[in-house]
Amino acid sequence: MKSTIHQRKAESERLKQQQRKRRLLWFSTVGVLLVLIIIVLSLDLKPVVKAAEFDYANLPVLGSEDAPVKIVEFGDFKCPSCKIANETIKPQLNSEYIEQGDVAFYFINLPFLAADSTTAALAVQSVYHQNAEAYWDYFDAIFTRQGEESVEWATADFLVELAKDINLPVDYDLLRQDIENKTYQSEVAEQYNKATELNVQSTPTFYINGIEYHGQLGNYTVFKQAVEEALKESE
């Protein structure tokens, strides 16, 4: 009888120890899970997006090349939305960020609307190579004088006369030759291919420090927020 009682007590104690181990293991497991949950919740789980790479050195730039934020626009000079962006987004970017050295603005031709989209692209490339500082005056003038999308207005005659009208400091005969001889066709094609590589589907399309901007183009406030975020990330 004594032996049986002793065995029962020993078995009871063994069971109690197993229960204590199970409770300890359970609490330990829960504790580890809670710690992991806290860590996960504290992490920034934004998806990692690989930034597109651009040959900035060979693109026309408005602003300082050393600016921490680089904005690239893919555009077509016959695109009505590009004209709107040029008259709304770019002027405010210029006054608030570009002139302060915080943003550098670049342009890549994506001439897809019509044949004279390419003619306009050839013209701006000619001006860029003749006088890079005159590029943006010509750029703005083309958008200001933009014709109807359904009409072939960006002809060599129009583009050369426009340069003369605004007293652009370039060789007008050379400008015409470059347009008619398609001197910079390979550059325009290379820029078009860059858009294809990045699967750019429309104009204007903007990249901010290599990341495509998907916000509202008609809302400068939203665009500005994206620029501010890029500035913070560059600090």
XYZ file of C-alpha atoms in Angstrom:
235
model
C 0.000 0.000 0.000
C 2.790 2.412 0.931
C 4.515 1.677 -2.325
C 1.332 2.332 -4.288
C 0.680 5.652 -2.532
C 4.258 6.711 -3.199
C 3.913 5.832 -6.867
C 0.669 7.767 -7.114
C 2.242 10.821 -5.526
C 5.214 10.546 -7.852
C 2.936 10.204 -10.892
C 0.840 13.148 -9.712
C 3.958 15.271 -9.281
C 5.193 14.244 -12.722
C 1.872 15.243 -14.298
C 1.942 18.588 -12.488
C 5.460 19.233 -13.798
C 4.365 18.398 -17.337
C 1.430 20.800 -16.998
C 3.741 23.533 -15.724
C 6.097 22.931 -18.672
C 3.203 23.066 -21.115
C 1.920 26.339 -19.600
C 5.445 27.770 -19.660
C 5.885 26.712 -23.276
C 2.487 28.144 -24.203
C 3.193 31.499 -22.544
C 6.653 31.614 -24.105
C 5.215 30.916 -27.548
C 2.522 33.576 -27.146
C 5.119 36.024 -25.898
C 7.355 35.440 -28.917
C 4.384 35.807 -31.278
C 3.371 39.074 -29.636
C 6.900 40.417 -30.000
C 6.955 39.409 -33.668
C 3.584 41.054 -34.278
C 4.817 44.286 -32.680
C 7.963 44.221 -34.805
C 6.011 43.598 -38.009
C 3.523 46.372 -37.248
C 6.363 48.800 -36.576
C 8.011 48.110 -39.933
C 7.365 50.196 -43.049
C 5.913 47.562 -45.330
C 5.762 49.670 -48.493
C 6.573 47.537 -51.544
C 10.084 48.007 -52.825
C 9.959 49.567 -56.288
C 13.094 49.622 -58.394
C 13.826 53.117 -59.653
C 14.122 53.601 -63.404
C 17.508 54.729 -64.655
C 17.884 57.704 -66.990
C 20.824 59.162 -68.890
C 20.344 62.535 -67.219
C 23.613 63.941 -68.587
C 22.288 63.733 -72.156
C 18.827 65.145 -71.512
C 17.792 68.806 -71.523
C 17.586 70.022 -67.929
C 15.787 72.909 -66.309
C 17.517 73.676 -63.025
C 20.627 72.406 -61.324
C 21.951 69.003 -62.334
C 22.949 68.545 -58.679
C 19.378 68.931 -57.411
C 18.389 66.109 -55.000
C 15.095 65.499 -56.816
C 15.063 64.768 -60.541
C 11.769 64.837 -62.424
C 11.503 63.379 -65.926
C 8.527 64.022 -68.185
C 7.669 61.850 -71.165
C 5.694 64.059 -73.522
C 4.414 64.737 -77.014
C 4.217 68.329 -78.285
C 0.845 67.579 -79.881
C -0.588 66.238 -76.622
C -3.229 68.592 -75.128
C -2.652 67.184 -71.640
C 1.070 67.910 -71.965
C 0.218 71.516 -72.785
C -1.934 71.730 -69.647
C 0.828 70.225 -67.506
C 3.325 72.663 -68.984
C 1.100 75.591 -68.078
C 0.174 74.409 -64.580
C 2.645 71.965 -63.011
C 5.943 73.161 -64.484
C 5.613 76.891 -63.644
C 4.844 76.133 -59.990
C 7.633 73.574 -59.806
C 9.958 76.187 -61.237
C 9.069 78.897 -58.725
C 8.883 76.643 -55.664
C 11.600 74.054 -56.256
C 13.655 74.414 -59.428
C 14.841 77.966 -58.807
C 15.764 76.964 -55.244
C 17.968 74.135 -56.507
C 15.780 71.391 -55.029
C 14.433 69.975 -58.304
C 15.896 69.388 -61.759
C 13.343 68.962 -64.553
C 14.061 66.834 -67.642
C 12.100 66.052 -70.816
C 12.023 62.941 -73.003
C 10.258 62.923 -76.363
C 7.502 60.365 -76.801
C 6.102 61.318 -80.239
C 3.236 58.921 -80.804
C 0.162 60.979 -81.719
C 0.996 61.831 -85.328
C 3.810 62.221 -87.848
C 4.352 65.865 -86.932
C 4.844 64.840 -83.301
C 8.171 63.504 -84.535
C 8.798 66.684 -86.539
C 8.449 68.742 -83.360
C 10.736 66.339 -81.499
C 13.379 66.697 -84.221
C 13.121 70.480 -83.938
C 13.613 70.631 -80.174
C 16.566 68.247 -80.393
C 18.160 70.554 -82.954
C 17.694 73.558 -80.676
C 19.045 71.576 -77.719
C 22.249 70.784 -79.585
C 22.627 74.312 -80.908
C 21.924 76.171 -77.683
C 20.880 74.196 -74.603
C 19.965 77.373 -72.730
C 17.463 78.307 -75.450
C 15.792 74.900 -75.327
C 13.188 75.686 -72.690
C 12.075 78.938 -74.331
C 11.417 76.993 -77.511
C 9.832 74.171 -75.531
C 7.341 76.556 -73.907
C 6.651 78.379 -77.175
C 5.669 75.181 -78.986
C 3.171 74.286 -76.272
C 1.844 77.865 -76.201
C 1.246 77.771 -79.976
C -0.009 74.180 -79.979
C -2.581 73.509 -82.696
C -5.435 71.054 -82.860
C -4.461 67.446 -82.243
C -6.259 66.319 -85.408
C -4.431 68.865 -87.623
C -0.861 68.593 -88.932
C 0.462 71.905 -87.650
C 3.989 71.073 -86.371
C 5.587 71.400 -89.806
C 9.154 72.467 -90.546
C 7.870 75.871 -91.736
C 5.867 76.414 -88.552
C 8.695 75.336 -86.263
C 11.328 77.493 -87.969
C 9.045 80.538 -88.082
C 8.229 80.051 -84.413
C 11.929 80.143 -83.565
C 12.237 83.396 -85.514
C 9.125 84.890 -83.872
C 10.562 84.491 -80.376
C 14.066 85.537 -81.494
C 15.531 82.216 -80.453
C 19.355 82.485 -80.486
C 19.998 79.627 -82.930
C 20.866 79.202 -86.595
C 17.466 79.063 -88.321
C 18.825 77.540 -91.527
C 20.511 74.798 -89.530
C 17.277 74.229 -87.615
C 15.415 73.684 -90.877
C 18.141 71.381 -92.177
C 18.085 69.322 -88.989
C 14.321 68.945 -89.234
C 14.198 68.089 -92.936
C 17.251 65.828 -92.841
C 16.116 64.187 -89.600
C 19.541 64.797 -88.120
C 18.527 63.686 -84.630
C 16.162 60.890 -85.587
C 18.328 58.349 -83.738
C 18.055 60.357 -80.512
C 14.297 60.685 -80.852
C 14.048 56.943 -81.526
C 16.219 56.201 -78.489
C 13.952 58.296 -76.286
C 10.887 56.599 -77.720
C 12.471 53.210 -77.010
C 13.111 54.273 -73.403
C 9.381 54.867 -73.019
C 8.708 51.438 -74.492
C 11.214 49.863 -72.108
C 9.415 51.423 -69.139
C 5.988 50.582 -70.582
C 4.921 54.230 -70.607
C 1.369 54.182 -71.946
C 0.406 57.849 -72.085
C 1.626 61.429 -72.074
C 2.461 63.225 -69.963
C 4.036 60.616 -67.710
C 6.310 61.800 -64.915
C 9.060 60.033 -63.005
C 10.243 61.468 -59.695
C 13.704 60.182 -58.801
C 13.088 57.225 -61.051
C 9.676 56.303 -59.614
C 6.621 56.724 -61.825
C 4.126 59.252 -60.497
C 0.574 57.896 -60.440
C -1.235 60.827 -58.819
C -3.647 63.314 -60.327
C -1.952 65.411 -62.988
C -4.571 68.134 -62.713
C -3.930 68.575 -59.000
C -0.638 70.359 -58.287
C -1.128 69.931 -54.529
C -0.957 66.146 -54.887
C 2.043 66.402 -57.219
C 3.748 68.699 -54.711
C 3.254 66.109 -51.952
C 5.116 63.551 -54.074
C 7.960 66.031 -54.568
C 8.109 66.738 -50.826
C 8.290 62.999 -50.077
C 11.137 62.627 -52.556
C 12.972 65.529 -50.912
C 12.635 63.911 -47.473
C 13.888 60.577 -48.789
C 16.917 62.281 -50.345
C 18.030 63.863 -47.052
